[in-house]
mmCIF file of C-alpha atoms and ligand atoms in Angstrom:
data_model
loop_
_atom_site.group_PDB
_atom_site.id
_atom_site.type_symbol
_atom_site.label_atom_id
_atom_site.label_comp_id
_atom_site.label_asym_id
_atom_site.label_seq_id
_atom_site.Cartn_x
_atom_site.Cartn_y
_atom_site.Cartn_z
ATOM 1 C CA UNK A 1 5.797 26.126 2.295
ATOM 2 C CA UNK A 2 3.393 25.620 4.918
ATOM 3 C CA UNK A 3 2.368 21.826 4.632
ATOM 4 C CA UNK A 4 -1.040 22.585 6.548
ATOM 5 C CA UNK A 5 -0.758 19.628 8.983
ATOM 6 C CA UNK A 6 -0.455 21.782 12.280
ATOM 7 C CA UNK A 7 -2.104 20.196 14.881
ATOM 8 C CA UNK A 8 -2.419 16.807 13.317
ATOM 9 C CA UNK A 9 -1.324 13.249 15.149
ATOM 10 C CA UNK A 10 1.191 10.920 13.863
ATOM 11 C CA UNK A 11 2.515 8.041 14.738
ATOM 12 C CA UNK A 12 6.228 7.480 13.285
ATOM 13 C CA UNK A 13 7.555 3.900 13.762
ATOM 14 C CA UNK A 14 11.306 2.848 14.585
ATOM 15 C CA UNK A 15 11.998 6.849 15.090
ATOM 16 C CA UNK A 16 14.841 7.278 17.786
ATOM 17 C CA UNK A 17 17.479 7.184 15.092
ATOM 18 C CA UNK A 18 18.058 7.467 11.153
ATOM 19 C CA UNK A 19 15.250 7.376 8.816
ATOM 20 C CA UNK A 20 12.616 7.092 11.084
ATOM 21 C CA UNK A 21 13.790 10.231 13.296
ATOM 22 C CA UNK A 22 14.315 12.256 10.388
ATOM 23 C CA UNK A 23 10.273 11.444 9.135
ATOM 24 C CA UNK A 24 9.761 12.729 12.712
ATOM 25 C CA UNK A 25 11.534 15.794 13.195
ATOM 26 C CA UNK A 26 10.406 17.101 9.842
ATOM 27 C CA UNK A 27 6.527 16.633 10.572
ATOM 28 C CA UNK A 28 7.617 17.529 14.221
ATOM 29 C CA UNK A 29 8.818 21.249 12.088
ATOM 30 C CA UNK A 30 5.323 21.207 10.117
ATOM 31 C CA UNK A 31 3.851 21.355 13.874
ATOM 32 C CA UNK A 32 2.457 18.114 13.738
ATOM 33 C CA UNK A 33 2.083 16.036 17.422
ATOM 34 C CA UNK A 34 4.330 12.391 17.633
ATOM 35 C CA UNK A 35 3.735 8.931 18.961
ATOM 36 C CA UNK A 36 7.526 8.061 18.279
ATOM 37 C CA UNK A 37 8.871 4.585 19.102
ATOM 38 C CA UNK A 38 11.664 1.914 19.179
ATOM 39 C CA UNK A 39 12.879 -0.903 21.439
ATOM 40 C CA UNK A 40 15.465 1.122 22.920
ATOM 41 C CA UNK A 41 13.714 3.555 25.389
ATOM 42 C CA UNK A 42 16.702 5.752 27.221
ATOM 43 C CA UNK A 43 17.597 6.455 22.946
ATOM 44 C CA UNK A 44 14.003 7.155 22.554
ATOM 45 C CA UNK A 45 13.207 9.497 25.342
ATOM 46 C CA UNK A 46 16.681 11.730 24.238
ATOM 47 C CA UNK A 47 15.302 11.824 20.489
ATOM 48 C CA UNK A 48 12.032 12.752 21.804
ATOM 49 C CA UNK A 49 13.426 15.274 24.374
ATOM 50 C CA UNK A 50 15.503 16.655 21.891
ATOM 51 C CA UNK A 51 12.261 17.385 19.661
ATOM 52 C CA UNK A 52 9.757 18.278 22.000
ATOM 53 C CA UNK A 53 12.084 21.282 23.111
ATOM 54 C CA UNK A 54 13.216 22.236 19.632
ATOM 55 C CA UNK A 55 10.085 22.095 17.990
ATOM 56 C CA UNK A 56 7.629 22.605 21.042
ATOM 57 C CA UNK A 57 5.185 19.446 19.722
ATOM 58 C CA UNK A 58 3.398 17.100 22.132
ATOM 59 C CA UNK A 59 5.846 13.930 21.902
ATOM 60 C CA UNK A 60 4.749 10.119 23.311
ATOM 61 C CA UNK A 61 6.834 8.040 23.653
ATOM 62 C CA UNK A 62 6.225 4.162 23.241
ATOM 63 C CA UNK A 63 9.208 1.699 23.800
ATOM 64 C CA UNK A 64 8.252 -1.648 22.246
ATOM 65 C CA UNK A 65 9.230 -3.558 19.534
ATOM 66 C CA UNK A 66 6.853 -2.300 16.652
ATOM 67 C CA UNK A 67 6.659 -6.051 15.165
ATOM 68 C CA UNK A 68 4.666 -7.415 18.247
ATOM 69 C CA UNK A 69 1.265 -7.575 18.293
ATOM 70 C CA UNK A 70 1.473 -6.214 21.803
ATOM 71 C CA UNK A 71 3.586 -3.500 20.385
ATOM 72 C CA UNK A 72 1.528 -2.246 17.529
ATOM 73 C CA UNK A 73 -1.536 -1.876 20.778
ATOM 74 C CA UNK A 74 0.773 -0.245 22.444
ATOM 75 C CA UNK A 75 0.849 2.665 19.547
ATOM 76 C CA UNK A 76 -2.326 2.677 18.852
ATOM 77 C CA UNK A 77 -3.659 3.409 22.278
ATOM 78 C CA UNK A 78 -1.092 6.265 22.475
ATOM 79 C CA UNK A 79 -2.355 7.699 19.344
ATOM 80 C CA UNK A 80 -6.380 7.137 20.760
ATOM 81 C CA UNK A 81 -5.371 8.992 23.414
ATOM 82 C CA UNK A 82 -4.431 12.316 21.449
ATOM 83 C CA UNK A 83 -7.727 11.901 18.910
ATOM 84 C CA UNK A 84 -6.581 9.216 16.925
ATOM 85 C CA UNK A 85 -3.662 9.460 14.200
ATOM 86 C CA UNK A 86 -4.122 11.432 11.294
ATOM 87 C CA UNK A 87 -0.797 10.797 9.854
ATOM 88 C CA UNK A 88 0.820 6.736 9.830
ATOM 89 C CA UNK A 89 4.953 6.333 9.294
ATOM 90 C CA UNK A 90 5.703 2.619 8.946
ATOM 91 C CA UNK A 91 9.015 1.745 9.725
ATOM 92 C CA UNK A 92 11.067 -1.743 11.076
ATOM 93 C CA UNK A 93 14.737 -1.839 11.062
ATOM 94 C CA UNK A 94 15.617 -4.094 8.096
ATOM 95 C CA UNK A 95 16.902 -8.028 7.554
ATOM 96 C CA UNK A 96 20.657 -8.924 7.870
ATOM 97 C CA UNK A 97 22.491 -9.576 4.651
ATOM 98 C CA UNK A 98 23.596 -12.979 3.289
ATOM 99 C CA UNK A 99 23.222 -15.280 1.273
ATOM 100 C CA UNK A 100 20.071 -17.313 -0.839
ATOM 101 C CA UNK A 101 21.467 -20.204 1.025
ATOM 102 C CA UNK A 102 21.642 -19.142 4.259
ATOM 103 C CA UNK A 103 17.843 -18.433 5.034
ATOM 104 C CA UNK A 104 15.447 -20.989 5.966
ATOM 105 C CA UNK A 105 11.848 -20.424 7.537
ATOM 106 C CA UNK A 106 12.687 -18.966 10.760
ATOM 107 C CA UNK A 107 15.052 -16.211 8.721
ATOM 108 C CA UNK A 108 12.254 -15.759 6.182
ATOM 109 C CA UNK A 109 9.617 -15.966 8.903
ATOM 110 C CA UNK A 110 11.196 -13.046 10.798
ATOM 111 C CA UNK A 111 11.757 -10.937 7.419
ATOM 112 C CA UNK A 112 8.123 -11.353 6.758
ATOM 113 C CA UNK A 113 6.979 -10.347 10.133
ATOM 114 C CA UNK A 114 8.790 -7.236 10.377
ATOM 115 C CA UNK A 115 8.784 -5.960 6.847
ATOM 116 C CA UNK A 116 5.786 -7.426 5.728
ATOM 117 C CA UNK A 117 2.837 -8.074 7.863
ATOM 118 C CA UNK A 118 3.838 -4.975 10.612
ATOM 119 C CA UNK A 119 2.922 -2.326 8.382
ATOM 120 C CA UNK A 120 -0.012 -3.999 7.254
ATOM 121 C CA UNK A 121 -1.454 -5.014 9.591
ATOM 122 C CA UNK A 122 -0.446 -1.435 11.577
ATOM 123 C CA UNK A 123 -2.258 0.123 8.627
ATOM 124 C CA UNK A 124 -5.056 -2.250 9.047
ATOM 125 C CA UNK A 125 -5.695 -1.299 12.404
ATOM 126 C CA UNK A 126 -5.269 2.369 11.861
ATOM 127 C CA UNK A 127 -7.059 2.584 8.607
ATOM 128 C CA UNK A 128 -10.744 2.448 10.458
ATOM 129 C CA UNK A 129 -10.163 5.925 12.649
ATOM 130 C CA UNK A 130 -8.251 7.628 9.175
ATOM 131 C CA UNK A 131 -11.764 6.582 7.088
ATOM 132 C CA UNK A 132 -14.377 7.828 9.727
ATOM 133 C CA UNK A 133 -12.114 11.628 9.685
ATOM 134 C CA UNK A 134 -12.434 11.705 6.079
ATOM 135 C CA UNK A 135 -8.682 12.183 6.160
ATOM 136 C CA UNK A 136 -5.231 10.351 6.249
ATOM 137 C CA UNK A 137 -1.790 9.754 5.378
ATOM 138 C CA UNK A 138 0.423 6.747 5.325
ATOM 139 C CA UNK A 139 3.798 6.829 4.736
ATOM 140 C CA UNK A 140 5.543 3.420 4.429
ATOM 141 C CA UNK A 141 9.678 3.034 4.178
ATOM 142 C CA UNK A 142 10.489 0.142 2.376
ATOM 143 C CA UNK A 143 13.951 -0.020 0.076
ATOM 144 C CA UNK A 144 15.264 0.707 -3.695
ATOM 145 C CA UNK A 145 15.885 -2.874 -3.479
ATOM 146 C CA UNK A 146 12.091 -3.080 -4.038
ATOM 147 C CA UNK A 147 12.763 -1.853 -7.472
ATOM 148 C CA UNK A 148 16.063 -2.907 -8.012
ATOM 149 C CA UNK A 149 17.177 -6.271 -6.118
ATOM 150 C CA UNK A 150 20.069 -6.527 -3.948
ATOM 151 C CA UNK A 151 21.657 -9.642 -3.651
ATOM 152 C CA UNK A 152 22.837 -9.607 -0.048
ATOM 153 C CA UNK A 153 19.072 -8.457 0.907
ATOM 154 C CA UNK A 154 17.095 -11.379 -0.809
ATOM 155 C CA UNK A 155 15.051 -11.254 2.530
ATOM 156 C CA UNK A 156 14.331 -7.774 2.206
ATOM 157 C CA UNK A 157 13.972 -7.995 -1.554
ATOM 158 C CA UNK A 158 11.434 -10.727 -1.111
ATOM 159 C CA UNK A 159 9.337 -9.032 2.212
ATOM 160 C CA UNK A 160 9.397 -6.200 1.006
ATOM 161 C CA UNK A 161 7.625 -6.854 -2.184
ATOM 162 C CA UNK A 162 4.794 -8.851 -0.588
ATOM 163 C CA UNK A 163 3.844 -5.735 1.744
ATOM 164 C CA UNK A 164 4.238 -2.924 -1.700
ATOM 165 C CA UNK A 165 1.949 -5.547 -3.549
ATOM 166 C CA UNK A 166 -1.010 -5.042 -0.774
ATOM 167 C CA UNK A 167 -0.495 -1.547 -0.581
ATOM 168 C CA UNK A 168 -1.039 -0.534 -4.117
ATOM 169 C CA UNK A 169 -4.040 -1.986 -4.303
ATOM 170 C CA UNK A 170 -5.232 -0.828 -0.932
ATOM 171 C CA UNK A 171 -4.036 2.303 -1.506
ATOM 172 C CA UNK A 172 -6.625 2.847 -4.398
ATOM 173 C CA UNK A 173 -9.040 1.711 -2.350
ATOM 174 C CA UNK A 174 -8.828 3.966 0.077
ATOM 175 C CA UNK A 175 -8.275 7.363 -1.874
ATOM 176 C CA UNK A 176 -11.462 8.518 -3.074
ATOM 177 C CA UNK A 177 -12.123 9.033 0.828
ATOM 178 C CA UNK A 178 -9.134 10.966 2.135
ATOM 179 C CA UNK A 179 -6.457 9.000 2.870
ATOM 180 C CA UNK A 180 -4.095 9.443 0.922
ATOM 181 C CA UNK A 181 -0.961 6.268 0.709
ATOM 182 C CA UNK A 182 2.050 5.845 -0.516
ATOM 183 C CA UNK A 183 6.041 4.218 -0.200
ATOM 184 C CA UNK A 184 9.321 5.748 -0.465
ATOM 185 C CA UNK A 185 12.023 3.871 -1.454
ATOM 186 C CA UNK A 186 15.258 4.614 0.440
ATOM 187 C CA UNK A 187 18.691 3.895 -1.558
ATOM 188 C CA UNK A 188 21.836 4.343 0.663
ATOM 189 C CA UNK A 189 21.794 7.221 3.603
ATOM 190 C CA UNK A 190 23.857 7.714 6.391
ATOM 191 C CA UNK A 191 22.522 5.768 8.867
ATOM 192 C CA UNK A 192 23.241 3.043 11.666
ATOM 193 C CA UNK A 193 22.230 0.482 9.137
ATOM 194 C CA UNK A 194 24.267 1.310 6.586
ATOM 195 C CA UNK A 195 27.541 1.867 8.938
ATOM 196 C CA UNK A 196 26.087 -1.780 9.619
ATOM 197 C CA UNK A 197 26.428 -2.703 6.196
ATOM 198 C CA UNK A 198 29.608 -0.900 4.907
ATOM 199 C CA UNK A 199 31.267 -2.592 8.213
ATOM 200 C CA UNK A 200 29.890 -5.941 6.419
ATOM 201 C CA UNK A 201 31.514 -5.542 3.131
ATOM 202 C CA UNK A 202 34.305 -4.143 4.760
ATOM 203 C CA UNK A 203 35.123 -7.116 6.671
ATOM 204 C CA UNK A 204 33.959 -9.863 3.934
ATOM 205 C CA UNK A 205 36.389 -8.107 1.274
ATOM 206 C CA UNK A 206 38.815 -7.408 3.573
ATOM 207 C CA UNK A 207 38.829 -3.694 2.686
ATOM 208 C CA UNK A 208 39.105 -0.486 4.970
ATOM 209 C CA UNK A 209 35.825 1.410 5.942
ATOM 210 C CA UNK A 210 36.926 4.237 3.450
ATOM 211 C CA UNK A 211 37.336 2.043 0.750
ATOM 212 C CA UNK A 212 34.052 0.153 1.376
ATOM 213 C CA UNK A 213 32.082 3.793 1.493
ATOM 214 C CA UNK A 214 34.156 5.002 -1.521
ATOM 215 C CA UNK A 215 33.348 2.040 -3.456
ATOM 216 C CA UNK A 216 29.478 2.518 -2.744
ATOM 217 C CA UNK A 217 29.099 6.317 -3.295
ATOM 218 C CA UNK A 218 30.351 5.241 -6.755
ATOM 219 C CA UNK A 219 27.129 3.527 -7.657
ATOM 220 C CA UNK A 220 25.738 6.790 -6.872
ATOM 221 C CA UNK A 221 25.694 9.696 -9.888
ATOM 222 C CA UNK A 222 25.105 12.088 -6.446
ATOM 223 C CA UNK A 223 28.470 11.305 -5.269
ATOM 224 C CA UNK A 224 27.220 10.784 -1.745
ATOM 225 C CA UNK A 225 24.948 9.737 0.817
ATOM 226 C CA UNK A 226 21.812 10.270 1.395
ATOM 227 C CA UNK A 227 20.928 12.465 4.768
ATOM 228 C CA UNK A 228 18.170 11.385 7.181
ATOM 229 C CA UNK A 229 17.212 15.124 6.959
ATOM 230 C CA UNK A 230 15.864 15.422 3.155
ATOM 231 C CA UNK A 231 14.385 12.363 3.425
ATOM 232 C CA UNK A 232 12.083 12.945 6.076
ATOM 233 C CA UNK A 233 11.578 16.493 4.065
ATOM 234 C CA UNK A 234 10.167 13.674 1.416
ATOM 235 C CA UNK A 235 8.114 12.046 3.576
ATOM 236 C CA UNK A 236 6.522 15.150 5.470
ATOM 237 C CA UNK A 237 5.258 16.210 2.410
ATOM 238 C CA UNK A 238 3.623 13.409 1.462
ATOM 239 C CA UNK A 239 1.901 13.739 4.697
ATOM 240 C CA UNK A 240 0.516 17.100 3.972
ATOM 241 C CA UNK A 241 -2.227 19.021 2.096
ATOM 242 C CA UNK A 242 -0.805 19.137 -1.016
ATOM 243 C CA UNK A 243 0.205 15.476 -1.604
ATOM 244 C CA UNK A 244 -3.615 14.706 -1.864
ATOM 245 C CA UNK A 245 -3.392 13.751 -5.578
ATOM 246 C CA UNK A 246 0.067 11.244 -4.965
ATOM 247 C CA UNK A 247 -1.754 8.048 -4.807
ATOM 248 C CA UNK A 248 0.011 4.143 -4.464
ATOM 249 C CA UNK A 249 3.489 5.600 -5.669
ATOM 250 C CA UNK A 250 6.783 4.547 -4.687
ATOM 251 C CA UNK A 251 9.199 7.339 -4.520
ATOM 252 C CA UNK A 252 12.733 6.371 -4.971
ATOM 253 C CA UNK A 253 15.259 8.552 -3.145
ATOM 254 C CA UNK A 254 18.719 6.563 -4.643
ATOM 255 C CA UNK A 255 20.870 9.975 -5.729
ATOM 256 C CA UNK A 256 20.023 8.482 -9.356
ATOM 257 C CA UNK A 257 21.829 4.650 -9.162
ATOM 258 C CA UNK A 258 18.885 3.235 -10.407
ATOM 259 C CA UNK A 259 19.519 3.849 -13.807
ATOM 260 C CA UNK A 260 16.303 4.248 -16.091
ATOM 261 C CA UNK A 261 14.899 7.223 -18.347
ATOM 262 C CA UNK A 262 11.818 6.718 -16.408
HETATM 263 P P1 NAP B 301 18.707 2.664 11.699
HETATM 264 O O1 NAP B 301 19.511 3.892 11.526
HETATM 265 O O2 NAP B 301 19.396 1.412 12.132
HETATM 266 O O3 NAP B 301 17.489 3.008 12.691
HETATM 267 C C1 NAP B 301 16.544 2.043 12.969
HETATM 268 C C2 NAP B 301 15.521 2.619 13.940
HETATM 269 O O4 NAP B 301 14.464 1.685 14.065
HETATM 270 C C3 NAP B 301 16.062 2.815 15.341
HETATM 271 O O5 NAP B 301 15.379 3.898 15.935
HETATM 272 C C4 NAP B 301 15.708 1.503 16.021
HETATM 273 O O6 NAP B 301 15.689 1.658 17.428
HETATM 274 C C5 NAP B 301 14.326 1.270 15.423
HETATM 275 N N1 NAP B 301 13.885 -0.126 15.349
HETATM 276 C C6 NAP B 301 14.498 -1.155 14.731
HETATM 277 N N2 NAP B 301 13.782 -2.269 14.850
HETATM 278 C C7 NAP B 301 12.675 -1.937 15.562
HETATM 279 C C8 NAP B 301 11.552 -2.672 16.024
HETATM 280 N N3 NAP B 301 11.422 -3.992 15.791
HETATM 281 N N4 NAP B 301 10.591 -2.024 16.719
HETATM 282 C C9 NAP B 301 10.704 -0.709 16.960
HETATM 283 N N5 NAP B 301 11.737 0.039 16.564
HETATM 284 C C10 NAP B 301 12.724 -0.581 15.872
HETATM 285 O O7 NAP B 301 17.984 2.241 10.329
HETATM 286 P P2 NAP B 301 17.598 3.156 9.063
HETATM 287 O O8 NAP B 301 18.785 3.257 8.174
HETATM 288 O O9 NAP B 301 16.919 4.384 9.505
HETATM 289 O O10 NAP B 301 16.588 2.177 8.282
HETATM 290 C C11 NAP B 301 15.193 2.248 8.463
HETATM 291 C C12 NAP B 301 14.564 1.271 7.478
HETATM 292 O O11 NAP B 301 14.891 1.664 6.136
HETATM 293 C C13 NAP B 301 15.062 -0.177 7.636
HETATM 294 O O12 NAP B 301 14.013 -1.071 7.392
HETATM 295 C C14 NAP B 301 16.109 -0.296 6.546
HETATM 296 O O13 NAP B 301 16.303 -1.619 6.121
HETATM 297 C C15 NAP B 301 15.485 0.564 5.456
HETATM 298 N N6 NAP B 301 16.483 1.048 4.506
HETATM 299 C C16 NAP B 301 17.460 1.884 4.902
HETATM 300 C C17 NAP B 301 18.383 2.322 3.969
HETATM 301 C C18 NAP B 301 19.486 3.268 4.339
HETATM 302 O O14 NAP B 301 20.272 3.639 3.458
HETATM 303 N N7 NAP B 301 19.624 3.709 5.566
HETATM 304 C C19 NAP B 301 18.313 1.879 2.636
HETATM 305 C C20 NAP B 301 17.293 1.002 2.279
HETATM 306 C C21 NAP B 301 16.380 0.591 3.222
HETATM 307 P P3 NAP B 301 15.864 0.371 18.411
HETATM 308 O O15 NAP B 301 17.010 -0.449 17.862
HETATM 309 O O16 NAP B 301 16.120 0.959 19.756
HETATM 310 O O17 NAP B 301 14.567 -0.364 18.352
#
């Protein structure tokens, strides 16, 4: 299917690894030009090397932490510089797990500020450019545990709430003029983050890696993980021509564990 977003500019946050890279290399494959990012810049530049030659797209690169003020400039200007984006992926990495009792302000401030007021205030500044085109998409990664809580992630639980409570109503606001908004809900792929957290559960129920993963892909009716690869499928087509009429949703990509008839 041809997504008819050739040419376009879009700036994918957190992108040198899991979900964020696979958001990029599948709008990278729809022909659409990157402003990529992450803290880590030699893992950056090989992600972006790695997709410049494969897919022959102009990649930036910006190495900054995303959750700084200075940071979200940073991206901006990038995207100014190649006509503005078209296309917005919001992405942090996510809280540590713990416990209710364990997170005071500084925990809760830090949750807030990457998972919260990033992407909106990202979207604020980008919204503007998006508006005066007559044309737009943002794409915002949150969690499942938006819809269904996780314990351990009470700070991403709670964040990540605030920021899907602003965006549904923005993202109605916003619609009748082009740009077109909306959230998908990751449940567990196999990423960094969730080596991360089977290595937590391994060690806090003093279990073997296997048995930590086996015991997860239980909760899902797929049987598996999810791959970076089909979700950034997901998310390039909500960035495309045809996802024009998908407003304020949040798309849950879980292999079925949240269990409802609806
Ligand atoms: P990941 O594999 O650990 O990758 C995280 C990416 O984000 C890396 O490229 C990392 O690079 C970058 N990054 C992290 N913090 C950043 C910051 N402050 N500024 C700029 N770049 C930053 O994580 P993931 O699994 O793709 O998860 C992405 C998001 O989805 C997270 O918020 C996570 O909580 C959420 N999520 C994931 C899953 C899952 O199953 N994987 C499920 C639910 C929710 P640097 O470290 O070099 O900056």
């Amino acid at each position: 299917m041809d997504l008819g977003i050739k040419g376009k500019t879009a700036i994918v946050c957190a992108s040198s690894k899991g979900l964020g890279r696979g958001c990029a290399e599948a709008l990278a494959e729809a022909g659409v030009n990157l402003v990529m990012n992450a803290r880590t810049k030699s893992t950056l530049d090989e992600t972006a090397a790695k997709i410049r030659d494969q897919y022959g797209v102009t990649v930036e690169t910006i190495a900054t932490d995303i959750t700084a003020d200075s940071g979200r400039a940073e991206v901006k200007a990038a995207a100014d510089a190649m006509g503005g984006a078209d296309i917005l992926v919001n992405n942090a990495g996510g809280p540590p797990p713990g416990m209710w009792s364990d997170w005071g302000r500084e925990e809760w401030q830090a949750a807030i500020d990457a998972n919260m007021l990033t992407p909106i205030l990202l979207t604020t500044e980008i919204l503007p450019g998006m508006l005066e085109k007559g044309w737009g998409r943002v794409v915002s990664i949150t969690s499942a545990s938006v819809r269904t809580p996780i314990g351990v992630l009470g700070l991403s639980n709670g964040a990540r709430a605030g920021f899907t409570g602003f965006f549904a109503g923005t993202s109605r606001q916003v619609a009748g003029k082009g740009v077109i908004m909306n959230n998908i809900l990751p449940g567990i792929h196999q990423t960094d983050r969730i080596t991360q957290l089977d290595t937590a559960a391994m060690n806090a129920s003093g279990i073997t890696m296997d048995e930590a993963r086996a015991q997860r892909m239980a909760t899902i009716p797929a049987g598996r993980y999810g791959t970076p690869e089909e979700f950034g499928a997901t998310c390039a087509f909500l960035c495309s021509q045809h996802a024009g009429f998908i407003v304020g949703q949040n798309i849950l990509l879980d292999g079925g564990a949240f269990n409802s008839s609806f």
